[in-house]
Tab-separated table of C-alpha atoms in Angstrom:
chain	number	residue	atom	x	y	z
A	20	MET	CA	-28.809	7.558	-9.771
A	21	ILE	CA	-26.471	5.210	-9.134
A	22	ASN	CA	-26.914	3.570	-12.466
A	23	GLU	CA	-27.474	7.171	-14.145
A	24	GLY	CA	-24.250	7.299	-12.588
A	25	ILE	CA	-22.239	4.151	-14.077
A	26	ALA	CA	-23.362	4.761	-17.248
A	27	MET	CA	-21.721	9.086	-17.100
A	28	ASN	CA	-18.894	7.487	-16.196
A	29	SER	CA	-18.383	4.547	-18.747
A	30	ASN	CA	-19.091	7.082	-21.513
A	31	ALA	CA	-16.323	9.061	-19.694
A	32	ASN	CA	-13.447	6.546	-19.588
A	33	LEU	CA	-15.349	5.461	-23.473
A	34	ASN	CA	-14.522	9.211	-24.317
A	35	GLU	CA	-11.353	9.532	-22.337
A	36	LEU	CA	-10.410	6.257	-24.761
A	37	GLU	CA	-11.043	7.285	-27.874
A	38	GLU	CA	-9.591	10.937	-27.580
A	39	PHE	CA	-6.011	8.882	-26.136
A	40	ASN	CA	-6.384	6.541	-29.863
A	41	LEU	CA	-6.108	10.079	-31.662
A	42	ILE	CA	-3.442	11.645	-29.733
A	43	LYS	CA	-1.595	8.714	-29.785
A	44	LYS	CA	-1.996	7.745	-33.177
A	45	GLU	CA	-0.771	10.850	-33.752
A	46	ALA	CA	2.073	10.448	-32.279
A	47	LEU	CA	3.055	6.778	-33.752
A	48	ARG	CA	2.258	8.696	-37.196
A	49	LEU	CA	5.476	11.083	-36.569
A	50	SER	CA	7.428	8.293	-35.674
A	51	LYS	CA	7.832	5.140	-38.041
A	52	SER	CA	8.662	8.042	-40.378
A	53	PHE	CA	12.340	7.788	-38.109
A	54	GLU	CA	12.339	4.345	-37.246
A	55	ASP	CA	11.801	3.317	-41.210
A	56	VAL	CA	15.656	3.958	-40.834
A	57	LYS	CA	16.166	0.572	-39.150
A	58	LYS	CA	14.881	-1.164	-42.318
A	59	ILE	CA	18.307	0.341	-43.760
A	60	ASN	CA	20.545	-3.022	-44.129
A	61	PRO	CA	24.323	-1.302	-45.192
A	62	LYS	CA	25.372	-4.186	-46.592
A	63	ASP	CA	22.061	-4.556	-49.147
A	64	ALA	CA	24.025	-3.544	-52.309
A	65	GLU	CA	21.078	-0.841	-53.265
A	66	PHE	CA	21.388	0.020	-49.080
A	67	ILE	CA	22.654	3.920	-50.689
A	68	GLU	CA	19.419	4.370	-53.153
A	69	ASN	CA	17.623	2.920	-49.673
A	70	LEU	CA	19.658	6.035	-47.481
A	71	GLU	CA	17.943	8.548	-50.232
A	72	LYS	CA	15.030	7.413	-50.080
A	73	TYR	CA	14.574	7.545	-46.358
A	74	HIS	CA	16.239	11.160	-47.048
A	75	LYS	CA	13.976	12.151	-49.136
A	76	LYS	CA	10.450	11.265	-46.722
A	77	ILE	CA	11.882	12.720	-43.710
A	78	PRO	CA	10.061	15.893	-43.031
A	79	LYS	CA	10.926	19.280	-42.213
A	80	GLY	CA	12.435	20.201	-38.951
A	81	GLU	CA	9.952	23.180	-39.121
A	82	ASP	CA	7.063	20.232	-39.949
A	83	VAL	CA	8.559	18.159	-37.519
A	84	LYS	CA	8.464	20.916	-34.598
A	85	ARG	CA	5.391	21.790	-35.475
A	86	SER	CA	4.002	18.544	-34.965
A	87	VAL	CA	5.192	18.149	-31.887
A	88	GLU	CA	4.433	21.270	-30.682
A	89	GLU	CA	0.639	20.560	-31.851
A	90	ILE	CA	0.943	16.754	-30.066
A	91	GLY	CA	2.031	17.648	-26.471
A	92	ARG	CA	-0.560	20.191	-26.268
A	93	ARG	CA	-3.708	18.064	-27.776
A	94	MET	CA	-1.592	15.368	-24.675
A	95	GLU	CA	-1.722	18.373	-22.182
A	96	GLN	CA	-5.060	19.149	-22.822
A	97	PHE	CA	-5.521	14.749	-22.585
A	98	ILE	CA	-4.338	14.935	-19.141
A	99	GLU	CA	-6.040	17.695	-17.306
A	100	LYS	CA	-9.257	17.150	-19.195
A	101	SER	CA	-8.762	13.644	-17.979
A	102	LYS	CA	-8.435	14.588	-14.604
A	103	GLN	CA	-11.004	16.779	-14.014
A	104	GLN	CA	-13.518	14.292	-15.131
A	105	ARG	CA	-11.802	11.112	-12.835
A	106	SER	CA	-12.091	13.722	-10.150
A	107	ILE	CA	-15.497	14.737	-11.177
A	108	SER	CA	-16.857	11.174	-10.969
A	109	PHE	CA	-14.646	9.423	-8.140
A	110	PRO	CA	-17.239	10.004	-4.566
A	111	ARG	CA	-19.344	8.273	-7.871
A	112	THR	CA	-17.402	5.536	-7.625
A	113	PHE	CA	-16.231	5.441	-4.098
A	114	ASN	CA	-20.160	5.785	-3.103
A	115	LYS	CA	-21.008	2.744	-4.879
A	116	TYR	CA	-18.198	0.672	-2.885
A	117	LEU	CA	-19.707	1.808	-0.096
A	118	GLN	CA	-22.568	0.441	-0.579
A	119	SER	CA	-21.423	-2.803	-2.541
A	120	LEU	CA	-20.027	-3.945	1.290
A	121	ASN	CA	-23.680	-3.693	2.415
A	122	GLU	CA	-24.104	-6.634	0.355
A	123	THR	CA	-20.746	-8.354	2.045
A	124	PRO	CA	-20.139	-9.500	6.069
A	125	LYS	CA	-17.559	-6.614	6.275
A	126	ARG	CA	-17.479	-4.980	9.263
A	127	TYR	CA	-17.282	-0.699	8.194
A	128	GLN	CA	-17.727	2.552	9.326
A	129	ILE	CA	-17.080	6.276	8.436
A	130	ILE	CA	-15.047	8.381	10.061
A	131	ASP	CA	-15.509	11.518	8.225
A	132	THR	CA	-15.786	12.754	4.142
A	133	THR	CA	-12.245	11.472	3.107
A	134	ILE	CA	-12.069	8.031	5.617
A	135	VAL	CA	-13.584	4.783	6.328
A	136	ARG	CA	-12.314	1.868	7.813
A	137	VAL	CA	-13.241	-1.486	5.759
A	138	GLY	CA	-12.678	-4.424	8.078
A	139	CYS	CA	-9.150	-3.930	9.594
A	140	LEU	CA	-8.254	-1.700	6.602
A	141	GLN	CA	-8.089	1.988	6.742
A	142	ILE	CA	-8.775	3.877	3.372
A	143	GLU	CA	-8.027	7.124	2.914
A	144	THR	CA	-9.336	9.346	-0.145
A	145	LYS	CA	-8.486	12.383	-2.502
A	146	PRO	CA	-11.460	13.151	-4.156
A	147	GLU	CA	-10.113	16.103	-5.615
A	148	ILE	CA	-6.758	13.604	-7.558
A	149	ALA	CA	-8.651	10.702	-7.352
A	150	LYS	CA	-6.363	8.532	-5.298
A	151	ILE	CA	-6.981	6.739	-2.214
A	152	ARG	CA	-4.532	5.072	0.189
A	153	PHE	CA	-4.494	2.233	2.716
A	154	LEU	CA	-3.838	1.388	6.064
A	155	PHE	CA	-3.133	-0.400	8.920
A	156	ASN	CA	-3.417	1.298	12.908
A	157	LYS	CA	-1.855	5.020	10.748
A	158	ILE	CA	0.874	3.269	8.880
A	159	VAL	CA	0.541	3.331	4.837
A	160	LEU	CA	0.333	-0.351	2.875
A	161	ILE	CA	-1.146	1.209	0.115
A	162	PRO	CA	0.280	4.279	-1.088
A	163	TRP	CA	-1.423	6.953	-3.246
A	164	LYS	CA	-3.010	4.608	-6.170
A	165	PRO	CA	-5.300	6.152	-8.874
A	166	VAL	CA	-9.663	4.873	-8.504
A	167	VAL	CA	-11.671	5.644	-12.475
A	168	THR	CA	-13.382	2.563	-11.318
A	169	VAL	CA	-15.020	0.308	-7.794
A	170	GLU	CA	-12.747	-2.967	-9.293
A	171	ASP	CA	-9.390	-0.718	-8.551
A	172	VAL	CA	-10.458	-0.353	-5.027
A	173	ASN	CA	-11.134	-3.835	-4.659
A	174	LYS	CA	-8.120	-4.310	-5.723
A	175	TYR	CA	-6.473	-1.987	-3.781
A	176	GLU	CA	-8.462	-3.598	-0.771
A	177	ILE	CA	-6.948	-6.944	-1.890
A	178	GLU	CA	-3.427	-5.908	-2.178
A	179	ALA	CA	-3.481	-4.366	1.690
A	180	LEU	CA	-5.377	-7.813	2.923
A	181	ASP	CA	-2.950	-10.046	1.406
A	182	LYS	CA	0.417	-7.701	2.718
A	183	LEU	CA	-0.330	-8.251	6.068
A	184	LYS	CA	-1.346	-11.971	5.628
A	185	SER	CA	2.008	-12.654	4.584
A	186	ALA	CA	3.797	-10.861	7.728
A	187	GLU	CA	2.004	-12.864	9.854
A	188	ILE	CA	3.722	-15.153	12.626
A	189	PRO	CA	1.835	-18.462	12.726
A	190	GLU	CA	-0.943	-18.558	15.750
A	191	ASP	CA	1.103	-21.182	17.907
A	192	ILE	CA	4.390	-19.503	18.078
A	193	LEU	CA	2.827	-16.058	17.605
A	194	ALA	CA	2.398	-15.854	22.151
A	195	ASP	CA	5.553	-17.155	22.114
A	196	ILE	CA	7.756	-14.639	20.218
A	197	PHE	CA	6.191	-11.742	21.497
A	198	LEU	CA	6.340	-13.076	25.546
A	199	ARG	CA	10.313	-14.257	24.536
A	200	ALA	CA	10.984	-10.859	23.411
A	201	TYR	CA	10.094	-8.952	26.541
A	202	LYS	CA	11.365	-11.382	28.795
A	203	ASN	CA	15.306	-10.445	26.942
A	204	ILE	CA	15.020	-7.072	28.133
A	205	ARG	CA	13.315	-7.212	31.357
A	206	TYR	CA	16.114	-9.039	31.943
A	207	THR	CA	18.956	-6.930	29.685
A	208	ARG	CA	17.205	-3.674	31.949
A	209	GLU	CA	17.200	-5.107	35.521
A	210	LYS	CA	21.065	-6.001	34.413
A	211	THR	CA	21.634	-2.860	33.780
A	212	ASN	CA	19.518	-1.850	37.104
A	213	LYS	CA	17.211	0.248	35.518
A	214	ALA	CA	13.592	1.885	36.979
A	215	ASN	CA	10.655	0.505	37.063
A	216	PRO	CA	12.474	-2.393	34.425
A	217	SER	CA	9.244	-4.329	33.816
A	218	LEU	CA	7.565	-1.103	31.797
A	219	VAL	CA	8.765	-1.928	28.242
A	220	PRO	CA	9.046	0.393	25.456
A	221	ILE	CA	6.962	-1.250	23.153
A	222	ASN	CA	10.342	0.378	19.957
A	223	ASP	CA	12.143	-1.939	22.273
A	224	LEU	CA	9.997	-4.799	22.644
A	225	TYR	CA	9.556	-4.416	18.580
A	226	SER	CA	13.213	-4.571	17.836
A	227	GLU	CA	13.931	-7.885	19.831
A	228	THR	CA	10.942	-9.385	18.490
A	229	LEU	CA	13.049	-8.948	15.609
A	230	VAL	CA	16.174	-10.281	16.343
A	231	GLU	CA	13.884	-13.211	18.624
A	232	LEU	CA	12.691	-14.206	15.291
A	233	PHE	CA	15.750	-14.411	13.775
A	234	ARG	CA	16.809	-16.591	17.006
A	235	GLN	CA	14.011	-18.466	16.639
A	236	GLN	CA	14.830	-19.723	12.653
A	237	ILE	CA	18.674	-20.320	13.691
A	238	ILE	CA	17.252	-22.985	16.480
A	239	GLY	CA	15.198	-24.292	13.594
A	240	ARG	CA	11.581	-24.226	15.680
A	241	LYS	CA	9.143	-25.166	13.008
A	242	LYS	CA	8.111	-22.742	10.227
A	243	PHE	CA	10.741	-20.855	10.464
A	244	ASN	CA	13.506	-22.881	8.587
A	245	THR	CA	13.411	-20.996	5.381
A	246	LYS	CA	16.804	-18.063	4.584
A	247	LEU	CA	17.227	-15.389	7.378
A	248	LYS	CA	16.763	-13.137	4.631
A	249	GLU	CA	13.794	-13.847	4.063
A	250	ILE	CA	12.512	-12.900	7.595
A	251	TYR	CA	10.083	-9.546	6.881
A	252	LEU	CA	9.253	-7.294	10.513
A	253	PRO	CA	8.088	-3.616	9.103
A	254	ASP	CA	6.348	-1.742	11.674
A	255	TRP	CA	2.672	-1.933	10.268
A	256	ALA	CA	3.643	-5.689	10.345
A	257	PHE	CA	4.831	-5.421	14.071
A	258	VAL	CA	1.750	-4.095	14.847
A	259	TYR	CA	-0.282	-6.429	12.714
A	260	ASN	CA	0.444	-9.291	14.759
A	261	LEU	CA	0.453	-7.197	18.313
A	262	ASP	CA	-3.277	-6.754	17.457
A	263	ARG	CA	-3.207	-10.385	16.205
A	264	TYR	CA	-1.698	-11.218	19.972
A	265	ARG	CA	-3.732	-9.174	22.034
A	266	HIS	CA	-7.136	-10.850	19.724
A	267	MET	CA	-6.507	-13.639	21.279
A	268	TYR	CA	-5.245	-12.649	24.874
A	269	HIS	CA	-8.047	-14.168	27.212
A	270	SER	CA	-7.222	-17.591	25.236
A	271	LEU	CA	-4.066	-17.848	26.774
A	272	PRO	CA	-2.956	-19.128	30.251
A	273	ASP	CA	-2.126	-16.286	32.726
A	274	GLU	CA	2.057	-16.669	31.925
A	275	LYS	CA	2.177	-16.169	28.528
A	276	ARG	CA	-0.571	-12.654	29.050
A	277	LEU	CA	1.208	-9.321	28.640
A	278	SER	CA	-0.511	-5.903	29.328
A	279	PHE	CA	-0.169	-2.144	27.106
A	280	GLU	CA	0.339	0.570	28.967
A	281	ILE	CA	-0.580	4.070	27.371
A	282	GLY	CA	2.123	6.752	28.845
A	283	SER	CA	1.720	10.415	29.128
A	284	GLN	CA	1.340	12.570	26.772
A	285	SER	CA	4.984	13.164	26.042
A	286	GLU	CA	5.500	10.219	26.041
A	287	THR	CA	2.434	8.928	23.391
A	288	GLU	CA	4.084	11.612	21.208
A	289	LYS	CA	7.689	10.625	21.841
A	290	ILE	CA	6.814	6.505	21.540
A	291	GLY	CA	2.853	6.305	20.709
A	292	VAL	CA	2.432	3.211	18.514
A	293	VAL	CA	-1.279	3.123	17.007
A	294	LEU	CA	-2.659	-0.001	18.453
A	295	ASN	CA	-6.735	-1.017	17.811
A	296	GLY	CA	-7.145	-1.736	14.170
A	297	LEU	CA	-8.891	-5.428	13.911
A	298	ASP	CA	-12.040	-3.850	14.214
A	299	PRO	CA	-13.581	-1.131	12.632
A	300	LYS	CA	-15.804	-0.198	14.734
A	301	SER	CA	-12.954	0.007	17.736
A	302	VAL	CA	-10.603	3.113	18.678
A	303	TYR	CA	-7.714	3.104	17.616
A	304	LYS	CA	-5.066	3.297	20.894
A	305	LYS	CA	-1.450	4.856	21.114
A	306	ILE	CA	0.356	2.484	23.372
A	307	CYS	CA	4.188	3.307	24.789
A	308	TYR	CA	4.646	0.046	26.963
A	309	VAL	CA	4.506	-3.510	27.657
A	310	SER	CA	4.844	-4.947	31.015
A	311	GLY	CA	4.000	-8.806	32.489
A	312	ARG	CA	3.598	-10.287	35.078
A	313	GLY	CA	5.888	-10.688	37.805
A	314	ASP	CA	6.916	-14.360	37.908
A	315	ILE	CA	7.109	-14.519	33.998
């Protein structure tokens, strides 16, 4: 059944290519009748004669109009037909990708008919338009992309993983960065007499983490001696590094351990941040606050 699906997909792609090449050939033929004017040099002695020959070859307005309309009609039909074919082929293509995961050490979990978690990524699908997108902790990494073959899915997956990798804070300073950011906010909250100053909103930690990265770079700390403009911490990079920190939590000394707290329903809706995305078998959690020990 799989081989049959592959063959059908290959034949569809071949027919699609042949049909497009016919439309392309006709469009190029029409455009060439006008592009020949580029060959006419007004400095040549035979300039007027060449221009006259070109003028005689130009198609009549009615002929051009009919040709353009015919090419447009065929192209529109081709696009709609191709979209329909891709939509029909998409389930087979994506199922083949899922089956290929069984031949790898990747952990994955099918959430529903349109969502699957693979490793640290979440893949959402739109079979009706044959497109997928990749997310981390429900934040988009790779926007909707068309899928024709399994190789397309693999390509986007690698792109998403590379994007996460490029935003990693080095592990040897990861805990220190978050701890300093937390302590800075808590100090400010204490000085301004905030209620429960040790309970820091996670969005405040996000802002202060970026500030701390700049601060460490200015100081000249190892691995942060690049230009300031290169510091990059979009929302997905923040939660990815937070999950990396939480993953190494039990290997940290007590003085470097931060706790992550949930909030009320209204707080969760307003400031909650999704974490717990590294393992596809784990349930996502919405965290609202970060707290530390009193002596941190």
